[in-house]
Amino acid sequence: MNSEDKSLAKYLTEPQWAQDCEGWTRRTFLKTGLTALLGLSMLDMLQLRAFGSPVRKRKNGPTSCILLFMAGGPSHLDTWDPKPSAGLDYTGPFKPIPTNVDGIQVCEHLPRLATMADRYSLIRSVRSGENSHERGQHYLQTGYEPLPTMEFPSIGAVVGKERGGNAVLPPYILINQRIDGQGPGYLGEQLAPFFAGEPGRPDYRLPDGQSMDTDFERQTRRKALLQAIDTLDRDQERVKTMDEYYRRAMGLMESPEAREAFEISKEPSALRDGYGRDSLGQSCLLARRLVEAGVPFVTVTQPGWDTHSNNFNLMQNNLLPSLDRSLSQLLTDIHDRDMLDSTLVVVMGEFGRTPRINAASGRDHWADAWSVLMAGGGVKGGLVHGRTDDRGEKVVQDPVTPENLSATILAAMDIDYTKYYETPSGRPIRLSPGEPIRSVLR
């Protein structure tokens, strides 16, 4: 085995998981399964299709959803819900600016997004009881509070099951980082997301570890490596299933159509610059390419929002300019391509941050109130739902829970959120335990 394939073997056994202030490494490699890194969730997609999940055509809702998950928890006061009268120990140095919709203000460091508020709705009254990263991330991305006795599927896995994939690409893809709450839960590994890697890296490689110009001989060596890994002690029935679909999965990864969807280098240089040459910008660009190619659900995970200290410097010089540039370009791009009505875009984190600034010029975890943005297909633009108090500490009007958010996403996509699935033990579980936010739905 040469050094390159040794490097791949190390990559397969030492995944790079996003971490936060609590010091958790997100799920162990074996817990999440070897499938994501090997591209075997692509294999699982084939299994799902073989089991008869049809591709569902939309009625009036969007065909795809792009979820931008800001891991760590963005401050609502420093993004979508500024509180100019709260005092400097709450507001810090940031000022609000008007948007192109009368009465709606956002942070001054989101100037591009301020010019397109008519394209999105702001939900300013989200709250939950989860102040830890891992549990909050699970709650927001599944719509269910974490339980030790049940692993709930992510919204992406549910959409993948309901919509199915196409002949080339899987129905649910993760980009950039992996965190808790993004798995298939009780739906099983056949609905595990396909991990597309980190497109912001200069050496970005295709999800199976192959570069854009990998030659046939190198592919052959890597296939042999993956086959060798199959000798690991695993469930016999699982190995049998893997053997049945392995060749077809590898065939898809080698298909020109599949590779084409991941090749962001083919985009015009000016457009790539418009998105930003950082991890969030290039991830948003890849997400657009994937939904354009027919993928129903794409999650972009962007870490770095856990700002317990130095909040304002990080927000002003890094986090907010990147979000403003990447999200505004994404909304512009899908609008210009006539994809806005067919693509739902959601921006959220696992909670907000303390309205009162701490001694380290930072903000701590705050699950009592925060904001979520929704844009595109299935939802209205130029609207604010809910309200927090004058300091942004408590929800005082139209509270929204993670259950409501999951139901809203599914309803916006014309998926019956009241439908029940059955767990392997025979327990019926509703797709979402909440009710949609009717005011934001078209």
CSV table of C-alpha atoms in Angstrom, one decimal:
chain,number,residue,atom,x,y,z
A,1,MET,CA,0.0,0.0,0.0
A,2,ASN,CA,1.6,3.3,-1.0
A,3,SER,CA,1.6,6.5,1.1
A,4,GLU,CA,-1.5,7.9,-0.7
A,5,ASP,CA,-3.6,4.8,0.1
A,6,LYS,CA,-2.2,4.7,3.6
A,7,SER,CA,-3.4,8.3,4.0
A,8,LEU,CA,-6.9,7.2,2.8
A,9,ALA,CA,-6.9,4.3,5.2
A,10,LYS,CA,-6.1,6.8,8.0
A,11,TYR,CA,-8.9,9.1,6.8
A,12,LEU,CA,-11.3,6.2,6.9
A,13,THR,CA,-10.5,5.4,10.5
A,14,GLU,CA,-9.9,8.9,11.9
A,15,PRO,CA,-12.8,11.1,10.9
A,16,GLN,CA,-12.7,14.9,11.4
A,17,TRP,CA,-15.7,15.8,13.4
A,18,ALA,CA,-16.8,19.3,14.4
A,19,GLN,CA,-16.2,20.1,18.0
A,20,ASP,CA,-17.5,22.9,20.3
A,21,CYS,CA,-16.8,24.3,23.8
A,22,GLU,CA,-18.2,21.2,25.5
A,23,GLY,CA,-15.3,19.2,24.1
A,24,TRP,CA,-17.4,16.4,22.6
A,25,THR,CA,-16.2,14.7,19.4
A,26,ARG,CA,-19.4,14.2,17.5
A,27,ARG,CA,-20.3,10.5,17.8
A,28,THR,CA,-17.6,7.9,17.4
A,29,PHE,CA,-16.6,6.7,13.9
A,30,LEU,CA,-18.1,3.3,14.6
A,31,LYS,CA,-21.3,4.7,16.1
A,32,THR,CA,-22.0,6.7,13.0
A,33,GLY,CA,-20.8,3.9,10.8
A,34,LEU,CA,-18.2,3.4,8.2
A,35,THR,CA,-20.7,4.1,5.5
A,36,ALA,CA,-20.6,7.9,5.4
A,37,LEU,CA,-16.8,8.1,4.7
A,38,LEU,CA,-16.8,5.3,2.2
A,39,GLY,CA,-19.6,6.6,0.2
A,40,LEU,CA,-21.6,3.6,1.3
A,41,SER,CA,-24.6,5.7,2.1
A,42,MET,CA,-24.7,6.0,-1.7
A,43,LEU,CA,-24.9,2.2,-1.6
A,44,ASP,CA,-27.6,2.6,1.0
A,45,MET,CA,-29.5,4.9,-1.3
A,46,LEU,CA,-29.4,2.1,-3.9
A,47,GLN,CA,-30.8,-0.2,-1.3
A,48,LEU,CA,-33.6,2.2,-0.5
A,49,ARG,CA,-34.4,2.5,-4.2
A,50,ALA,CA,-34.3,-1.3,-4.6
A,51,PHE,CA,-36.8,-1.6,-1.7
A,52,GLY,CA,-39.2,0.5,-3.7
A,53,SER,CA,-39.2,4.1,-2.5
A,54,PRO,CA,-40.4,6.1,-5.5
A,55,VAL,CA,-39.3,9.5,-6.5
A,56,ARG,CA,-42.2,11.7,-5.4
A,57,LYS,CA,-43.2,14.7,-7.6
A,58,ARG,CA,-44.1,17.9,-5.8
A,59,LYS,CA,-47.5,19.4,-5.7
A,60,ASN,CA,-47.0,23.1,-4.9
A,61,GLY,CA,-44.0,23.0,-2.6
A,62,PRO,CA,-40.3,23.1,-3.4
A,63,THR,CA,-38.6,20.0,-4.7
A,64,SER,CA,-35.4,20.6,-2.6
A,65,CYS,CA,-34.3,22.0,0.7
A,66,ILE,CA,-30.9,23.5,1.6
A,67,LEU,CA,-30.4,23.7,5.4
A,68,LEU,CA,-27.6,25.9,6.5
A,69,PHE,CA,-26.8,24.9,10.1
A,70,MET,CA,-24.6,27.4,12.0
A,71,ALA,CA,-23.1,25.0,14.6
A,72,GLY,CA,-22.4,26.6,17.9
A,73,GLY,CA,-25.4,28.8,18.0
A,74,PRO,CA,-25.4,32.3,16.5
A,75,SER,CA,-26.4,35.3,18.6
A,76,HIS,CA,-29.9,36.5,17.6
A,77,LEU,CA,-29.1,40.0,18.8
A,78,ASP,CA,-26.1,40.1,16.5
A,79,THR,CA,-27.9,38.8,13.4
A,80,TRP,CA,-31.7,38.9,12.9
A,81,ASP,CA,-33.1,40.4,16.1
A,82,PRO,CA,-31.1,43.5,17.1
A,83,LYS,CA,-32.2,45.3,20.3
A,84,PRO,CA,-30.9,48.9,20.0
A,85,SER,CA,-32.6,50.1,23.2
A,86,ALA,CA,-31.3,47.3,25.4
A,87,GLY,CA,-28.1,49.1,26.6
A,88,LEU,CA,-24.5,48.5,25.7
A,89,ASP,CA,-24.1,45.6,28.0
A,90,TYR,CA,-26.6,43.8,25.7
A,91,THR,CA,-26.1,45.3,22.3
A,92,GLY,CA,-22.4,45.7,22.3
A,93,PRO,CA,-20.9,47.8,19.5
A,94,PHE,CA,-23.2,46.6,16.7
A,95,LYS,CA,-26.0,48.7,15.3
A,96,PRO,CA,-29.2,47.7,13.4
A,97,ILE,CA,-29.8,48.7,9.8
A,98,PRO,CA,-33.1,48.9,7.9
A,99,THR,CA,-33.9,46.3,5.2
A,100,ASN,CA,-35.8,46.7,2.0
A,101,VAL,CA,-38.9,45.8,3.9
A,102,ASP,CA,-40.4,48.5,6.1
A,103,GLY,CA,-40.1,47.8,9.8
A,104,ILE,CA,-37.6,45.0,9.5
A,105,GLN,CA,-34.1,45.6,10.8
A,106,VAL,CA,-31.0,43.3,10.9
A,107,CYS,CA,-27.4,43.7,12.1
A,108,GLU,CA,-25.3,46.3,10.3
A,109,HIS,CA,-22.8,43.6,9.3
A,110,LEU,CA,-25.4,41.9,7.1
A,111,PRO,CA,-25.8,44.7,4.5
A,112,ARG,CA,-26.3,42.4,1.4
A,113,LEU,CA,-29.0,40.4,3.2
A,114,ALA,CA,-30.6,43.6,4.3
A,115,THR,CA,-31.3,44.4,0.6
A,116,MET,CA,-33.3,41.2,0.1
A,117,ALA,CA,-35.5,40.8,3.1
A,118,ASP,CA,-38.5,40.5,0.8
A,119,ARG,CA,-37.1,37.1,-0.1
A,120,TYR,CA,-37.1,35.6,3.4
A,121,SER,CA,-39.1,35.3,6.6
A,122,LEU,CA,-37.5,35.8,10.0
A,123,ILE,CA,-38.8,33.6,12.9
A,124,ARG,CA,-37.8,35.6,16.0
A,125,SER,CA,-39.5,33.5,18.6
A,126,VAL,CA,-37.8,30.1,18.7
A,127,ARG,CA,-37.2,28.6,22.1
A,128,SER,CA,-36.4,25.2,23.6
A,129,GLY,CA,-35.1,23.6,26.8
A,130,GLU,CA,-31.8,22.4,25.4
A,131,ASN,CA,-28.7,24.4,26.3
A,132,SER,CA,-26.1,21.8,25.3
A,133,HIS,CA,-24.7,21.6,21.8
A,134,GLU,CA,-25.2,18.0,21.1
A,135,ARG,CA,-28.7,17.7,22.4
A,136,GLY,CA,-29.7,21.0,20.8
A,137,GLN,CA,-28.4,20.0,17.4
A,138,HIS,CA,-30.3,16.8,17.6
A,139,TYR,CA,-33.5,18.6,18.6
A,140,LEU,CA,-33.3,21.2,15.9
A,141,GLN,CA,-32.5,18.7,13.1
A,142,THR,CA,-35.0,16.0,14.0
A,143,GLY,CA,-37.8,18.0,15.7
A,144,TYR,CA,-37.7,15.6,18.6
A,145,GLU,CA,-36.1,16.0,22.0
A,146,PRO,CA,-33.3,13.5,22.4
A,147,LEU,CA,-34.2,10.2,24.2
A,148,PRO,CA,-31.8,7.5,25.5
A,149,THR,CA,-34.3,4.9,24.2
A,150,MET,CA,-34.8,6.2,20.7
A,151,GLU,CA,-32.7,7.7,18.0
A,152,PHE,CA,-34.9,9.9,15.8
A,153,PRO,CA,-34.2,10.5,12.1
A,154,SER,CA,-33.1,13.9,10.9
A,155,ILE,CA,-35.5,15.9,8.7
A,156,GLY,CA,-33.1,15.3,5.9
A,157,ALA,CA,-33.5,11.5,6.3
A,158,VAL,CA,-37.3,11.9,6.3
A,159,VAL,CA,-37.3,14.0,3.2
A,160,GLY,CA,-34.9,11.5,1.6
A,161,LYS,CA,-37.3,8.6,2.4
A,162,GLU,CA,-40.4,10.5,1.2
A,163,ARG,CA,-38.8,11.9,-2.0
A,164,GLY,CA,-36.3,9.2,-2.9
A,165,GLY,CA,-33.3,9.8,-5.0
A,166,ASN,CA,-32.7,9.8,-8.7
A,167,ALA,CA,-30.7,7.6,-11.0
A,168,VAL,CA,-27.4,9.3,-10.1
A,169,LEU,CA,-27.3,11.0,-6.7
A,170,PRO,CA,-28.5,10.1,-3.2
A,171,PRO,CA,-31.5,12.0,-1.7
A,172,TYR,CA,-29.7,13.4,1.4
A,173,ILE,CA,-26.2,14.9,1.4
A,174,LEU,CA,-24.1,16.5,4.1
A,175,ILE,CA,-21.5,19.1,3.3
A,176,ASN,CA,-18.5,20.5,5.2
A,177,GLN,CA,-18.9,19.0,8.7
A,178,ARG,CA,-20.9,16.4,10.6
A,179,ILE,CA,-22.6,16.9,13.9
A,180,ASP,CA,-25.2,15.2,16.0
A,181,GLY,CA,-28.8,14.9,14.8
A,182,GLN,CA,-28.0,14.4,11.1
A,183,GLY,CA,-28.4,10.6,10.9
A,184,PRO,CA,-31.2,8.3,9.8
A,185,GLY,CA,-32.2,7.2,13.4
A,186,TYR,CA,-34.6,4.4,13.5
A,187,LEU,CA,-35.1,4.6,9.7
A,188,GLY,CA,-31.9,2.6,9.3
A,189,GLU,CA,-28.6,3.0,7.6
A,190,GLN,CA,-30.2,2.8,4.1
A,191,LEU,CA,-31.2,6.5,4.7
A,192,ALA,CA,-27.9,7.6,6.2
A,193,PRO,CA,-26.7,10.9,4.6
A,194,PHE,CA,-23.9,10.9,2.0
A,195,PHE,CA,-21.0,13.0,3.2
A,196,ALA,CA,-19.7,15.3,0.4
A,197,GLY,CA,-16.6,16.5,2.2
A,198,GLU,CA,-15.3,20.1,2.7
A,199,PRO,CA,-15.4,22.0,-0.6
A,200,GLY,CA,-13.8,25.0,0.9
A,201,ARG,CA,-10.5,23.1,1.1
A,202,PRO,CA,-8.0,23.8,-1.7
A,203,ASP,CA,-7.4,20.1,-2.1
A,204,TYR,CA,-11.2,19.3,-2.1
A,205,ARG,CA,-11.7,15.7,-3.1
A,206,LEU,CA,-14.7,13.7,-4.0
A,207,PRO,CA,-16.5,11.9,-1.2
A,208,ASP,CA,-15.0,8.5,-1.8
A,209,GLY,CA,-11.5,10.0,-1.3
A,210,GLN,CA,-10.9,10.3,-5.1
A,211,SER,CA,-9.6,13.6,-6.6
A,212,MET,CA,-11.1,15.0,-9.7
A,213,ASP,CA,-8.3,13.6,-11.8
A,214,THR,CA,-7.8,10.2,-10.2
A,215,ASP,CA,-6.6,7.6,-12.7
A,216,PHE,CA,-8.1,4.2,-13.2
A,217,GLU,CA,-5.1,2.4,-11.5
A,218,ARG,CA,-5.5,4.4,-8.4
A,219,GLN,CA,-9.2,3.8,-8.3
A,220,THR,CA,-8.6,0.1,-8.6
A,221,ARG,CA,-6.2,0.2,-5.6
A,222,ARG,CA,-8.7,2.1,-3.5
A,223,LYS,CA,-11.5,-0.4,-4.4
A,224,ALA,CA,-9.2,-3.2,-3.2
A,225,LEU,CA,-8.7,-1.2,0.1
A,226,LEU,CA,-12.4,-0.8,0.6
A,227,GLN,CA,-13.0,-4.4,-0.1
A,228,ALA,CA,-10.3,-5.3,2.5
A,229,ILE,CA,-12.1,-3.2,5.1
A,230,ASP,CA,-15.2,-5.3,4.4
A,231,THR,CA,-13.4,-8.1,6.3
A,232,LEU,CA,-14.0,-6.2,9.5
A,233,ASP,CA,-16.2,-8.1,12.0
A,234,ARG,CA,-19.7,-6.7,11.2
A,235,ASP,CA,-23.2,-8.0,11.1
A,236,GLN,CA,-23.4,-10.8,8.6
A,237,GLU,CA,-26.7,-9.7,7.1
A,238,ARG,CA,-25.3,-6.2,6.7
A,239,VAL,CA,-22.2,-7.5,4.9
A,240,LYS,CA,-24.5,-9.5,2.6
A,241,THR,CA,-26.4,-6.4,1.8
A,242,MET,CA,-23.2,-4.4,1.2
A,243,ASP,CA,-21.9,-7.1,-1.2
A,244,GLU,CA,-25.2,-7.0,-3.2
A,245,TYR,CA,-25.0,-3.2,-3.8
A,246,TYR,CA,-21.3,-2.4,-3.5
A,247,ARG,CA,-20.5,-2.7,-7.2
A,248,ARG,CA,-23.5,-0.5,-8.2
A,249,ALA,CA,-22.5,2.1,-5.6
A,250,MET,CA,-19.0,2.3,-6.9
A,251,GLY,CA,-20.4,2.5,-10.4
A,252,LEU,CA,-22.4,5.6,-9.4
A,253,MET,CA,-19.4,7.3,-7.9
A,254,GLU,CA,-17.6,6.7,-11.2
A,255,SER,CA,-20.4,8.0,-13.3
A,256,PRO,CA,-19.7,11.2,-15.2
A,257,GLU,CA,-23.1,12.6,-14.1
A,258,ALA,CA,-22.4,12.1,-10.4
A,259,ARG,CA,-18.9,13.5,-10.6
A,260,GLU,CA,-20.2,16.5,-12.5
A,261,ALA,CA,-22.5,17.6,-9.7
A,262,PHE,CA,-19.5,17.8,-7.3
A,263,GLU,CA,-17.1,19.7,-9.6
A,264,ILE,CA,-17.4,23.2,-8.3
A,265,SER,CA,-14.2,24.0,-10.1
A,266,LYS,CA,-16.2,24.2,-13.3
A,267,GLU,CA,-18.2,27.2,-12.0
A,268,PRO,CA,-17.0,30.6,-13.3
A,269,SER,CA,-14.3,32.1,-11.2
A,270,ALA,CA,-16.3,35.3,-10.6
A,271,LEU,CA,-19.3,33.3,-9.3
A,272,ARG,CA,-17.0,31.3,-6.9
A,273,ASP,CA,-15.6,34.6,-5.7
A,274,GLY,CA,-19.2,35.9,-5.3
A,275,TYR,CA,-20.0,33.0,-2.9
A,276,GLY,CA,-16.6,33.5,-1.1
A,277,ARG,CA,-13.6,31.2,-1.3
A,278,ASP,CA,-14.1,30.1,2.3
A,279,SER,CA,-15.8,27.0,3.6
A,280,LEU,CA,-19.3,28.4,3.9
A,281,GLY,CA,-19.2,30.1,0.4
A,282,GLN,CA,-18.0,27.0,-1.5
A,283,SER,CA,-20.3,24.8,0.5
A,284,CYS,CA,-23.3,26.9,-0.5
A,285,LEU,CA,-22.1,26.8,-4.1
A,286,LEU,CA,-21.9,23.0,-4.0
A,287,ALA,CA,-25.3,22.8,-2.3
A,288,ARG,CA,-26.8,24.8,-5.2
A,289,ARG,CA,-25.2,22.4,-7.7
A,290,LEU,CA,-26.6,19.4,-5.9
A,291,VAL,CA,-30.2,20.6,-5.7
A,292,GLU,CA,-29.9,21.7,-9.3
A,293,ALA,CA,-28.9,18.1,-10.1
A,294,GLY,CA,-32.0,16.8,-8.3
A,295,VAL,CA,-30.9,16.1,-4.7
A,296,PRO,CA,-34.0,16.7,-2.4
A,297,PHE,CA,-32.1,17.6,0.8
A,298,VAL,CA,-28.7,19.1,1.4
A,299,THR,CA,-27.3,20.2,4.8
A,300,VAL,CA,-24.3,22.6,5.0
A,301,THR,CA,-22.9,22.6,8.5
A,302,GLN,CA,-20.8,25.6,9.4
A,303,PRO,CA,-19.0,25.5,12.8
A,304,GLY,CA,-17.5,28.4,14.6
A,305,TRP,CA,-20.5,30.2,16.2
A,306,ASP,CA,-19.8,29.1,19.8
A,307,THR,CA,-18.6,32.6,20.8
A,308,HIS,CA,-18.1,32.5,24.6
A,309,SER,CA,-15.3,35.0,24.2
A,310,ASN,CA,-14.3,37.7,21.7
A,311,ASN,CA,-17.8,37.5,20.2
A,312,PHE,CA,-17.8,40.9,18.4
A,313,ASN,CA,-14.4,40.6,16.8
A,314,LEU,CA,-15.3,37.1,15.5
A,315,MET,CA,-18.7,38.2,14.3
A,316,GLN,CA,-17.5,41.4,12.6
A,317,ASN,CA,-14.4,40.1,10.9
A,318,ASN,CA,-15.3,36.5,10.1
A,319,LEU,CA,-18.7,35.0,10.8
A,320,LEU,CA,-21.1,37.7,9.7
A,321,PRO,CA,-19.3,38.8,6.5
A,322,SER,CA,-19.0,35.2,5.4
A,323,LEU,CA,-22.7,34.5,6.1
A,324,ASP,CA,-23.8,37.8,4.4
A,325,ARG,CA,-21.8,37.1,1.3
A,326,SER,CA,-22.6,33.4,1.0
A,327,LEU,CA,-26.3,33.4,1.8
A,328,SER,CA,-27.0,36.5,-0.3
A,329,GLN,CA,-25.2,35.0,-3.3
A,330,LEU,CA,-27.0,31.7,-2.8
A,331,LEU,CA,-30.4,33.4,-2.8
A,332,THR,CA,-29.4,35.5,-5.8
A,333,ASP,CA,-28.0,32.5,-7.7
A,334,ILE,CA,-31.1,30.3,-7.2
A,335,HIS,CA,-33.3,33.2,-8.1
A,336,ASP,CA,-31.5,33.9,-11.3
A,337,ARG,CA,-31.7,30.3,-12.2
A,338,ASP,CA,-35.4,30.2,-11.6
A,339,MET,CA,-34.9,27.8,-8.7
A,340,LEU,CA,-36.1,30.0,-5.8
A,341,ASP,CA,-39.7,28.6,-6.0
A,342,SER,CA,-38.4,25.1,-6.1
A,343,THR,CA,-35.8,25.4,-3.3
A,344,LEU,CA,-36.5,26.0,0.4
A,345,VAL,CA,-33.5,27.6,2.2
A,346,VAL,CA,-33.4,27.4,6.0
A,347,VAL,CA,-30.7,29.0,8.3
A,348,MET,CA,-30.6,27.9,11.9
A,349,GLY,CA,-28.4,27.0,14.8
A,350,GLU,CA,-29.0,24.8,17.9
A,351,PHE,CA,-29.9,27.8,20.2
A,352,GLY,CA,-29.2,31.5,20.6
A,353,ARG,CA,-26.7,33.2,22.9
A,354,THR,CA,-27.1,35.2,26.1
A,355,PRO,CA,-28.4,38.7,25.4
A,356,ARG,CA,-26.2,40.0,28.2
A,357,ILE,CA,-22.5,40.2,27.3
A,358,ASN,CA,-20.2,38.2,29.6
A,359,ALA,CA,-16.9,39.3,31.1
A,360,ALA,CA,-14.9,37.8,28.2
A,361,SER,CA,-16.8,40.0,25.7
A,362,GLY,CA,-18.7,36.9,24.6
A,363,ARG,CA,-22.1,35.4,24.8
A,364,ASP,CA,-23.0,32.1,26.3
A,365,HIS,CA,-25.6,29.5,25.5
A,366,TRP,CA,-29.2,30.7,25.4
A,367,ALA,CA,-32.1,28.4,24.5
A,368,ASP,CA,-34.9,30.8,25.8
A,369,ALA,CA,-35.1,32.8,22.6
A,370,TRP,CA,-33.4,32.9,19.2
A,371,SER,CA,-34.1,33.4,15.4
A,372,VAL,CA,-34.4,31.2,12.3
A,373,LEU,CA,-34.4,32.4,8.7
A,374,MET,CA,-36.5,30.7,5.9
A,375,ALA,CA,-36.5,31.7,2.3
A,376,GLY,CA,-37.6,30.4,-1.1
A,377,GLY,CA,-40.1,27.8,-2.1
A,378,GLY,CA,-43.0,27.1,0.3
A,379,VAL,CA,-42.5,30.2,2.5
A,380,LYS,CA,-43.4,33.9,2.2
A,381,GLY,CA,-40.9,36.7,2.0
A,382,GLY,CA,-40.7,40.0,3.9
A,383,LEU,CA,-42.3,38.6,7.0
A,384,VAL,CA,-41.4,38.5,10.7
A,385,HIS,CA,-43.0,35.9,12.9
A,386,GLY,CA,-42.9,36.2,16.7
A,387,ARG,CA,-41.3,38.7,19.0
A,388,THR,CA,-38.8,38.7,21.9
A,389,ASP,CA,-38.7,41.3,24.7
A,390,ASP,CA,-36.7,44.5,24.5
A,391,ARG,CA,-33.6,42.7,25.6
A,392,GLY,CA,-34.0,39.6,23.5
A,393,GLU,CA,-34.2,37.4,26.6
A,394,LYS,CA,-37.7,35.9,26.4
A,395,VAL,CA,-40.2,35.2,23.7
A,396,VAL,CA,-43.3,37.4,24.3
A,397,GLN,CA,-45.3,36.6,21.2
A,398,ASP,CA,-46.0,33.5,19.0
A,399,PRO,CA,-43.5,31.1,20.5
A,400,VAL,CA,-42.0,28.5,18.2
A,401,THR,CA,-40.4,25.1,19.1
A,402,PRO,CA,-38.1,22.8,17.2
A,403,GLU,CA,-41.2,20.6,16.7
A,404,ASN,CA,-42.9,23.5,14.9
A,405,LEU,CA,-39.9,24.1,12.7
A,406,SER,CA,-39.6,20.5,11.6
A,407,ALA,CA,-43.4,20.5,10.7
A,408,THR,CA,-43.0,23.8,8.9
A,409,ILE,CA,-40.1,22.5,6.7
A,410,LEU,CA,-42.0,19.3,5.9
A,411,ALA,CA,-45.3,21.2,5.2
A,412,ALA,CA,-43.5,23.7,3.0
A,413,MET,CA,-42.2,20.8,0.9
A,414,ASP,CA,-45.7,19.3,0.7
A,415,ILE,CA,-44.7,16.3,2.9
A,416,ASP,CA,-47.4,15.1,5.2
A,417,TYR,CA,-45.9,15.9,8.6
A,418,THR,CA,-48.8,14.0,10.4
A,419,LYS,CA,-47.8,10.7,8.7
A,420,TYR,CA,-46.6,7.9,10.9
A,421,TYR,CA,-43.6,5.7,10.4
A,422,GLU,CA,-43.1,2.4,12.3
A,423,THR,CA,-39.9,1.8,14.2
A,424,PRO,CA,-38.2,-1.7,13.9
A,425,SER,CA,-39.8,-2.5,17.3
A,426,GLY,CA,-43.3,-1.7,15.8
A,427,ARG,CA,-43.7,1.6,17.6
A,428,PRO,CA,-45.6,4.3,15.5
A,429,ILE,CA,-43.8,7.6,15.3
A,430,ARG,CA,-45.2,10.7,13.6
A,431,LEU,CA,-42.9,12.5,11.1
A,432,SER,CA,-43.2,15.6,13.2
A,433,PRO,CA,-44.8,16.0,16.6
A,434,GLY,CA,-45.4,19.7,16.0
A,435,GLU,CA,-47.7,21.9,13.9
A,436,PRO,CA,-46.4,24.2,11.2
A,437,ILE,CA,-46.0,28.0,11.5
A,438,ARG,CA,-48.9,28.8,9.3
A,439,SER,CA,-48.1,32.5,9.0
A,440,VAL,CA,-44.9,31.9,7.1
A,441,LEU,CA,-46.3,29.3,4.7
A,442,ARG,CA,-47.5,30.2,1.3
